[in-house]
């Protein structure tokens, strides 16, 4: 009686006063659908927060929740789930989540649907199955993954959404005052340039703070090496996503051309993408994003990384808190995990959307105890689903 009886998908939309990564720069006007393009990374963002949630229910009435990335065109993902995946998940055992993932992957593999929206849909289903699998036996996801290796997950403060460099440096200092020692800034909103940004942050935070730079895939390999070299005298913890995501050799070239560790991986969905980069020593830090990978691929990527001596520092992006909970559950169970991104501007907004239990304070996350993901959507969140 533990087989899946029903799979449903939903779109969550939560208005925002200020867009993700901070206010709009000149020329960044939202269109009628609420999308705008950040000029410096040519990437589309919505003015609101959005994600896609999946609810599975077993024959015995146990419910599991999953979530994936849904900030743009979320109906593409819900259509894949509703039209295609749901009927292949009904009748399966939640405890077979990894096998179900591989079976669903195989359905579209030879047609080249090995990433993007298709894998996002798989990620949401996968998280919901792992959640249900835990709830069926009264165990947390980390117990299903082999047990808890750490009570706390070191968290770095990511995104300093203030309009000027002086205010961003001051804002970082506020977080330092709350017990955080690690930070990352985003190049597309470093209006005075990345060297000025790290210089001002270093001055504000002192020599012990760790400061990373997210370069948002905008550079050629030579430019990236030059840019990172210019930041290095200011003490750069790691440089993230320096070149175009497709440029595997270029990423390796950057990694060999600088002293700073290179991080990447937030846009990858599977071990196939990870292996291409790992095999050419292109990264020292891997940053899997649970909203894109699901628990199955997240743990596979992390284990592959650990075998190769690559550090694991998961990414955190816009969601309700459900896939963040999944990321933290996996993060306490994985060897080689050294930290986790903390997007305070998203985390604080999740308050009220998921049940209490996850904390991030004094530089570290602490997870919620309880079966499955340890948290679940509140009535407030459920009332917002469409
Ligand atoms: Mg990033």
PDB file of N, CA and C in Angstrom, residues 237-317:
ATOM      1  N   UNK A 237      38.441  34.021  -2.266  1.00  0.00           N
ATOM      2  CA  UNK A 237      38.178  32.659  -1.754  1.00  0.00           C
ATOM      3  C   UNK A 237      37.975  31.690  -2.909  1.00  0.00           C
ATOM      4  N   UNK A 238      37.026  31.994  -3.803  1.00  0.00           N
ATOM      5  CA  UNK A 238      36.891  31.230  -5.048  1.00  0.00           C
ATOM      6  C   UNK A 238      36.240  32.114  -6.097  1.00  0.00           C
ATOM      7  N   UNK A 239      36.449  31.741  -7.362  1.00  0.00           N
ATOM      8  CA  UNK A 239      35.825  32.442  -8.493  1.00  0.00           C
ATOM      9  C   UNK A 239      34.834  31.477  -9.134  1.00  0.00           C
ATOM     10  N   UNK A 240      33.601  31.944  -9.264  1.00  0.00           N
ATOM     11  CA  UNK A 240      32.523  31.071  -9.731  1.00  0.00           C
ATOM     12  C   UNK A 240      32.157  31.392 -11.180  1.00  0.00           C
ATOM     13  N   UNK A 241      31.897  30.337 -11.938  1.00  0.00           N
ATOM     14  CA  UNK A 241      31.324  30.455 -13.283  1.00  0.00           C
ATOM     15  C   UNK A 241      32.011  31.533 -14.130  1.00  0.00           C
ATOM     16  N   UNK A 242      33.330  31.409 -14.353  1.00  0.00           N
ATOM     17  CA  UNK A 242      34.038  32.477 -15.062  1.00  0.00           C
ATOM     18  C   UNK A 242      33.752  32.547 -16.559  1.00  0.00           C
ATOM     19  N   UNK A 243      33.461  31.399 -17.193  1.00  0.00           N
ATOM     20  CA  UNK A 243      33.291  31.391 -18.660  1.00  0.00           C
ATOM     21  C   UNK A 243      31.956  30.743 -19.031  1.00  0.00           C
ATOM     22  N   UNK A 244      31.611  30.811 -20.315  1.00  0.00           N
ATOM     23  CA  UNK A 244      30.337  30.256 -20.797  1.00  0.00           C
ATOM     24  C   UNK A 244      30.174  28.800 -20.350  1.00  0.00           C
ATOM     25  N   UNK A 245      28.957  28.446 -20.005  1.00  0.00           N
ATOM     26  CA  UNK A 245      28.721  27.107 -19.454  1.00  0.00           C
ATOM     27  C   UNK A 245      29.163  25.996 -20.396  1.00  0.00           C
ATOM     28  N   UNK A 246      29.079  26.224 -21.721  1.00  0.00           N
ATOM     29  CA  UNK A 246      29.444  25.168 -22.688  1.00  0.00           C
ATOM     30  C   UNK A 246      30.951  25.018 -22.839  1.00  0.00           C
ATOM     31  N   UNK A 247      31.728  26.000 -22.363  1.00  0.00           N
ATOM     32  CA  UNK A 247      33.163  26.027 -22.647  1.00  0.00           C
ATOM     33  C   UNK A 247      33.946  25.229 -21.600  1.00  0.00           C
ATOM     34  N   UNK A 248      33.879  23.910 -21.750  1.00  0.00           N
ATOM     35  CA  UNK A 248      34.514  23.019 -20.773  1.00  0.00           C
ATOM     36  C   UNK A 248      36.031  23.191 -20.780  1.00  0.00           C
ATOM     37  N   UNK A 249      36.615  23.229 -21.972  1.00  0.00           N
ATOM     38  CA  UNK A 249      38.071  23.405 -22.068  1.00  0.00           C
ATOM     39  C   UNK A 249      38.493  24.774 -21.542  1.00  0.00           C
ATOM     40  N   UNK A 250      37.665  25.781 -21.823  1.00  0.00           N
ATOM     41  CA  UNK A 250      37.963  27.132 -21.340  1.00  0.00           C
ATOM     42  C   UNK A 250      37.951  27.193 -19.823  1.00  0.00           C
ATOM     43  N   UNK A 251      37.014  26.487 -19.217  1.00  0.00           N
ATOM     44  CA  UNK A 251      36.944  26.453 -17.755  1.00  0.00           C
ATOM     45  C   UNK A 251      38.217  25.807 -17.185  1.00  0.00           C
ATOM     46  N   UNK A 252      38.641  24.733 -17.844  1.00  0.00           N
ATOM     47  CA  UNK A 252      39.880  24.066 -17.414  1.00  0.00           C
ATOM     48  C   UNK A 252      41.086  24.996 -17.578  1.00  0.00           C
ATOM     49  N   UNK A 253      41.081  25.737 -18.678  1.00  0.00           N
ATOM     50  CA  UNK A 253      42.179  26.689 -18.928  1.00  0.00           C
ATOM     51  C   UNK A 253      42.250  27.742 -17.816  1.00  0.00           C
ATOM     52  N   UNK A 254      41.084  28.243 -17.411  1.00  0.00           N
ATOM     53  CA  UNK A 254      41.053  29.227 -16.317  1.00  0.00           C
ATOM     54  C   UNK A 254      41.561  28.583 -15.028  1.00  0.00           C
ATOM     55  N   UNK A 255      41.073  27.387 -14.736  1.00  0.00           N
ATOM     56  CA  UNK A 255      41.476  26.712 -13.488  1.00  0.00           C
ATOM     57  C   UNK A 255      42.993  26.548 -13.420  1.00  0.00           C
ATOM     58  N   UNK A 256      43.621  26.267 -14.568  1.00  0.00           N
ATOM     59  CA  UNK A 256      45.077  26.093 -14.592  1.00  0.00           C
ATOM     60  C   UNK A 256      45.829  27.421 -14.638  1.00  0.00           C
ATOM     61  N   UNK A 257      45.119  28.493 -14.983  1.00  0.00           N
ATOM     62  CA  UNK A 257      45.789  29.773 -15.187  1.00  0.00           C
ATOM     63  C   UNK A 257      45.752  30.719 -14.004  1.00  0.00           C
ATOM     64  N   UNK A 258      45.112  30.317 -12.919  1.00  0.00           N
ATOM     65  CA  UNK A 258      45.012  31.199 -11.744  1.00  0.00           C
ATOM     66  C   UNK A 258      45.346  30.410 -10.476  1.00  0.00           C
ATOM     67  N   UNK A 259      45.580  31.132  -9.382  1.00  0.00           N
ATOM     68  CA  UNK A 259      45.842  30.467  -8.098  1.00  0.00           C
ATOM     69  C   UNK A 259      44.556  30.213  -7.318  1.00  0.00           C
ATOM     70  N   UNK A 260      43.486  30.915  -7.701  1.00  0.00           N
ATOM     71  CA  UNK A 260      42.218  30.854  -6.977  1.00  0.00           C
ATOM     72  C   UNK A 260      41.445  29.590  -7.345  1.00  0.00           C
ATOM     73  N   UNK A 261      40.806  28.926  -6.366  1.00  0.00           N
ATOM     74  CA  UNK A 261      39.930  27.797  -6.714  1.00  0.00           C
ATOM     75  C   UNK A 261      38.765  28.250  -7.602  1.00  0.00           C
ATOM     76  N   UNK A 262      38.410  27.417  -8.572  1.00  0.00           N
ATOM     77  CA  UNK A 262      37.285  27.719  -9.461  1.00  0.00           C
ATOM     78  C   UNK A 262      36.079  26.880  -9.029  1.00  0.00           C
ATOM     79  N   UNK A 263      34.935  27.549  -8.913  1.00  0.00           N
ATOM     80  CA  UNK A 263      33.685  26.862  -8.577  1.00  0.00           C
ATOM     81  C   UNK A 263      32.736  26.917  -9.758  1.00  0.00           C
ATOM     82  N   UNK A 264      31.945  25.868  -9.919  1.00  0.00           N
ATOM     83  CA  UNK A 264      30.918  25.844 -10.980  1.00  0.00           C
ATOM     84  C   UNK A 264      29.955  24.696 -10.674  1.00  0.00           C
ATOM     85  N   UNK A 265      28.833  24.706 -11.359  1.00  0.00           N
ATOM     86  CA  UNK A 265      27.942  23.549 -11.265  1.00  0.00           C
ATOM     87  C   UNK A 265      26.490  23.856 -10.980  1.00  0.00           C
ATOM     88  N   UNK A 266      26.143  25.129 -10.724  1.00  0.00           N
ATOM     89  CA  UNK A 266      24.754  25.402 -10.346  1.00  0.00           C
ATOM     90  C   UNK A 266      23.773  25.115 -11.477  1.00  0.00           C
ATOM     91  N   UNK A 267      24.257  25.146 -12.745  1.00  0.00           N
ATOM     92  CA  UNK A 267      23.349  24.940 -13.870  1.00  0.00           C
ATOM     93  C   UNK A 267      23.369  23.498 -14.381  1.00  0.00           C
ATOM     94  N   UNK A 268      24.181  22.628 -13.780  1.00  0.00           N
ATOM     95  CA  UNK A 268      24.231  21.238 -14.226  1.00  0.00           C
ATOM     96  C   UNK A 268      23.084  20.451 -13.598  1.00  0.00           C
ATOM     97  N   UNK A 269      22.630  19.423 -14.311  1.00  0.00           N
ATOM     98  CA  UNK A 269      21.550  18.567 -13.776  1.00  0.00           C
ATOM     99  C   UNK A 269      22.031  17.157 -13.437  1.00  0.00           C
ATOM    100  N   UNK A 270      23.089  16.701 -14.073  1.00  0.00           N
ATOM    101  CA  UNK A 270      23.437  15.278 -13.942  1.00  0.00           C
ATOM    102  C   UNK A 270      24.946  15.073 -13.796  1.00  0.00           C
ATOM    103  N   UNK A 271      25.281  13.846 -13.435  1.00  0.00           N
ATOM    104  CA  UNK A 271      26.697  13.459 -13.339  1.00  0.00           C
ATOM    105  C   UNK A 271      27.377  13.502 -14.698  1.00  0.00           C
ATOM    106  N   UNK A 272      26.608  13.368 -15.783  1.00  0.00           N
ATOM    107  CA  UNK A 272      27.236  13.409 -17.114  1.00  0.00           C
ATOM    108  C   UNK A 272      27.879  14.777 -17.338  1.00  0.00           C
ATOM    109  N   UNK A 273      27.163  15.845 -16.948  1.00  0.00           N
ATOM    110  CA  UNK A 273      27.716  17.195 -17.084  1.00  0.00           C
ATOM    111  C   UNK A 273      28.889  17.400 -16.118  1.00  0.00           C
ATOM    112  N   UNK A 274      28.758  16.871 -14.912  1.00  0.00           N
ATOM    113  CA  UNK A 274      29.829  17.010 -13.929  1.00  0.00           C
ATOM    114  C   UNK A 274      31.098  16.302 -14.397  1.00  0.00           C
ATOM    115  N   UNK A 275      30.944  15.097 -14.903  1.00  0.00           N
ATOM    116  CA  UNK A 275      32.104  14.277 -15.271  1.00  0.00           C
ATOM    117  C   UNK A 275      32.929  14.950 -16.367  1.00  0.00           C
ATOM    118  N   UNK A 276      32.249  15.587 -17.339  1.00  0.00           N
ATOM    119  CA  UNK A 276      32.968  16.289 -18.412  1.00  0.00           C
ATOM    120  C   UNK A 276      33.951  17.316 -17.842  1.00  0.00           C
ATOM    121  N   UNK A 277      33.508  18.037 -16.790  1.00  0.00           N
ATOM    122  CA  UNK A 277      34.362  19.076 -16.181  1.00  0.00           C
ATOM    123  C   UNK A 277      35.375  18.463 -15.223  1.00  0.00           C
ATOM    124  N   UNK A 278      34.944  17.469 -14.465  1.00  0.00           N
ATOM    125  CA  UNK A 278      35.862  16.852 -13.490  1.00  0.00           C
ATOM    126  C   UNK A 278      37.042  16.193 -14.226  1.00  0.00           C
ATOM    127  N   UNK A 279      36.763  15.572 -15.371  1.00  0.00           N
ATOM    128  CA  UNK A 279      37.792  14.822 -16.091  1.00  0.00           C
ATOM    129  C   UNK A 279      38.914  15.717 -16.628  1.00  0.00           C
ATOM    130  N   UNK A 280      38.643  17.005 -16.794  1.00  0.00           N
ATOM    131  CA  UNK A 280      39.698  17.914 -17.275  1.00  0.00           C
ATOM    132  C   UNK A 280      40.155  18.874 -16.172  1.00  0.00           C
ATOM    133  N   UNK A 281      39.862  18.504 -14.917  1.00  0.00           N
ATOM    134  CA  UNK A 281      40.296  19.302 -13.751  1.00  0.00           C
ATOM    135  C   UNK A 281      39.870  20.770 -13.869  1.00  0.00           C
ATOM    136  N   UNK A 282      38.603  20.980 -14.275  1.00  0.00           N
ATOM    137  CA  UNK A 282      38.129  22.342 -14.520  1.00  0.00           C
ATOM    138  C   UNK A 282      37.611  23.030 -13.262  1.00  0.00           C
ATOM    139  N   UNK A 283      37.337  22.274 -12.195  1.00  0.00           N
ATOM    140  CA  UNK A 283      36.807  22.889 -10.970  1.00  0.00           C
ATOM    141  C   UNK A 283      37.480  22.311  -9.718  1.00  0.00           C
ATOM    142  N   UNK A 284      37.599  23.144  -8.707  1.00  0.00           N
ATOM    143  CA  UNK A 284      38.041  22.692  -7.376  1.00  0.00           C
ATOM    144  C   UNK A 284      36.863  22.606  -6.423  1.00  0.00           C
ATOM    145  N   UNK A 285      35.774  23.308  -6.789  1.00  0.00           N
ATOM    146  CA  UNK A 285      34.579  23.357  -5.948  1.00  0.00           C
ATOM    147  C   UNK A 285      33.387  23.084  -6.851  1.00  0.00           C
ATOM    148  N   UNK A 286      32.529  22.151  -6.456  1.00  0.00           N
ATOM    149  CA  UNK A 286      31.313  21.906  -7.222  1.00  0.00           C
ATOM    150  C   UNK A 286      30.116  22.453  -6.436  1.00  0.00           C
ATOM    151  N   UNK A 287      29.183  23.053  -7.187  1.00  0.00           N
ATOM    152  CA  UNK A 287      28.070  23.772  -6.557  1.00  0.00           C
ATOM    153  C   UNK A 287      26.723  23.250  -7.068  1.00  0.00           C
ATOM    154  N   UNK A 288      26.372  22.009  -6.727  1.00  0.00           N
ATOM    155  CA  UNK A 288      25.111  21.470  -7.240  1.00  0.00           C
ATOM    156  C   UNK A 288      23.905  22.226  -6.696  1.00  0.00           C
ATOM    157  N   UNK A 289      22.899  22.365  -7.550  1.00  0.00           N
ATOM    158  CA  UNK A 289      21.658  23.060  -7.168  1.00  0.00           C
ATOM    159  C   UNK A 289      20.542  22.009  -7.090  1.00  0.00           C
ATOM    160  N   UNK A 290      20.048  21.794  -5.878  1.00  0.00           N
ATOM    161  CA  UNK A 290      19.033  20.776  -5.655  1.00  0.00           C
ATOM    162  C   UNK A 290      17.796  20.982  -6.527  1.00  0.00           C
ATOM    163  N   UNK A 291      17.434  22.232  -6.781  1.00  0.00           N
ATOM    164  CA  UNK A 291      16.253  22.510  -7.596  1.00  0.00           C
ATOM    165  C   UNK A 291      16.393  21.996  -9.023  1.00  0.00           C
ATOM    166  N   UNK A 292      17.622  21.832  -9.492  1.00  0.00           N
ATOM    167  CA  UNK A 292      17.851  21.297 -10.834  1.00  0.00           C
ATOM    168  C   UNK A 292      18.179  19.800 -10.819  1.00  0.00           C
ATOM    169  N   UNK A 293      18.752  19.305  -9.734  1.00  0.00           N
ATOM    170  CA  UNK A 293      19.295  17.941  -9.734  1.00  0.00           C
ATOM    171  C   UNK A 293      18.387  16.916  -9.072  1.00  0.00           C
ATOM    172  N   UNK A 294      17.551  17.366  -8.124  1.00  0.00           N
ATOM    173  CA  UNK A 294      16.885  16.391  -7.267  1.00  0.00           C
ATOM    174  C   UNK A 294      17.900  15.732  -6.360  1.00  0.00           C
ATOM    175  N   UNK A 295      17.410  14.945  -5.420  1.00  0.00           N
ATOM    176  CA  UNK A 295      18.296  14.314  -4.432  1.00  0.00           C
ATOM    177  C   UNK A 295      19.174  13.247  -5.093  1.00  0.00           C
ATOM    178  N   UNK A 296      18.620  12.519  -6.053  1.00  0.00           N
ATOM    179  CA  UNK A 296      19.373  11.426  -6.683  1.00  0.00           C
ATOM    180  C   UNK A 296      20.611  11.938  -7.401  1.00  0.00           C
ATOM    181  N   UNK A 297      20.458  12.912  -8.290  1.00  0.00           N
ATOM    182  CA  UNK A 297      21.626  13.406  -9.021  1.00  0.00           C
ATOM    183  C   UNK A 297      22.535  14.264  -8.134  1.00  0.00           C
ATOM    184  N   UNK A 298      21.968  14.978  -7.205  1.00  0.00           N
ATOM    185  CA  UNK A 298      22.751  15.793  -6.265  1.00  0.00           C
ATOM    186  C   UNK A 298      23.752  14.913  -5.516  1.00  0.00           C
ATOM    187  N   UNK A 299      23.256  13.802  -4.988  1.00  0.00           N
ATOM    188  CA  UNK A 299      24.155  12.943  -4.202  1.00  0.00           C
ATOM    189  C   UNK A 299      25.167  12.238  -5.117  1.00  0.00           C
ATOM    190  N   UNK A 300      24.735  11.891  -6.316  1.00  0.00           N
ATOM    191  CA  UNK A 300      25.685  11.248  -7.242  1.00  0.00           C
ATOM    192  C   UNK A 300      26.803  12.215  -7.639  1.00  0.00           C
ATOM    193  N   UNK A 301      26.427  13.459  -7.955  1.00  0.00           N
ATOM    194  CA  UNK A 301      27.448  14.461  -8.320  1.00  0.00           C
ATOM    195  C   UNK A 301      28.395  14.686  -7.143  1.00  0.00           C
ATOM    196  N   UNK A 302      27.824  14.811  -5.950  1.00  0.00           N
ATOM    197  CA  UNK A 302      28.650  15.096  -4.773  1.00  0.00           C
ATOM    198  C   UNK A 302      29.601  13.933  -4.473  1.00  0.00           C
ATOM    199  N   UNK A 303      29.124  12.716  -4.610  1.00  0.00           N
ATOM    200  CA  UNK A 303      30.002  11.564  -4.339  1.00  0.00           C
ATOM    201  C   UNK A 303      31.121  11.460  -5.374  1.00  0.00           C
ATOM    202  N   UNK A 304      30.767  11.747  -6.634  1.00  0.00           N
ATOM    203  CA  UNK A 304      31.787  11.747  -7.691  1.00  0.00           C
ATOM    204  C   UNK A 304      32.837  12.823  -7.402  1.00  0.00           C
ATOM    205  N   UNK A 305      32.381  13.985  -6.952  1.00  0.00           N
ATOM    206  CA  UNK A 305      33.299  15.079  -6.628  1.00  0.00           C
ATOM    207  C   UNK A 305      34.217  14.671  -5.485  1.00  0.00           C
ATOM    208  N   UNK A 306      33.642  14.115  -4.439  1.00  0.00           N
ATOM    209  CA  UNK A 306      34.448  13.765  -3.267  1.00  0.00           C
ATOM    210  C   UNK A 306      35.526  12.739  -3.604  1.00  0.00           C
ATOM    211  N   UNK A 307      35.190  11.783  -4.449  1.00  0.00           N
ATOM    212  CA  UNK A 307      36.190  10.782  -4.865  1.00  0.00           C
ATOM    213  C   UNK A 307      37.393  11.438  -5.527  1.00  0.00           C
ATOM    214  N   UNK A 308      37.159  12.586  -6.144  1.00  0.00           N
ATOM    215  CA  UNK A 308      38.220  13.272  -6.899  1.00  0.00           C
ATOM    216  C   UNK A 308      38.837  14.430  -6.113  1.00  0.00           C
ATOM    217  N   UNK A 309      38.492  14.554  -4.847  1.00  0.00           N
ATOM    218  CA  UNK A 309      39.083  15.609  -4.028  1.00  0.00           C
ATOM    219  C   UNK A 309      38.520  16.988  -4.298  1.00  0.00           C
ATOM    220  N   UNK A 310      37.353  17.056  -4.916  1.00  0.00           N
ATOM    221  CA  UNK A 310      36.702  18.331  -5.213  1.00  0.00           C
ATOM    222  C   UNK A 310      35.759  18.675  -4.051  1.00  0.00           C
ATOM    223  N   UNK A 311      35.834  19.917  -3.583  1.00  0.00           N
ATOM    224  CA  UNK A 311      34.973  20.330  -2.473  1.00  0.00           C
ATOM    225  C   UNK A 311      33.536  20.528  -2.955  1.00  0.00           C
ATOM    226  N   UNK A 312      32.584  20.320  -2.050  1.00  0.00           N
ATOM    227  CA  UNK A 312      31.163  20.472  -2.372  1.00  0.00           C
ATOM    228  C   UNK A 312      30.599  21.640  -1.565  1.00  0.00           C
ATOM    229  N   UNK A 313      30.104  22.649  -2.296  1.00  0.00           N
ATOM    230  CA  UNK A 313      29.461  23.809  -1.656  1.00  0.00           C
ATOM    231  C   UNK A 313      28.172  24.087  -2.438  1.00  0.00           C
ATOM    232  N   UNK A 314      27.054  23.472  -2.045  1.00  0.00           N
ATOM    233  CA  UNK A 314      25.839  23.587  -2.859  1.00  0.00           C
ATOM    234  C   UNK A 314      25.352  25.024  -3.041  1.00  0.00           C
ATOM    235  N   UNK A 315      24.695  25.197  -4.169  1.00  0.00           N
ATOM    236  CA  UNK A 315      24.073  26.461  -4.573  1.00  0.00           C
ATOM    237  C   UNK A 315      22.697  26.572  -3.904  1.00  0.00           C
ATOM    238  N   UNK A 316      22.200  27.805  -3.773  1.00  0.00           N
ATOM    239  CA  UNK A 316      20.839  28.015  -3.252  1.00  0.00           C
ATOM    240  C   UNK A 316      20.166  29.077  -4.094  1.00  0.00           C
ATOM    241  N   UNK A 317      18.988  28.757  -4.617  1.00  0.00           N
ATOM    242  CA  UNK A 317      18.318  29.711  -5.488  1.00  0.00           C
ATOM    243  C   UNK A 317      16.868  29.921  -5.066  1.00  0.00           C
TER     244      UNK A 317
END
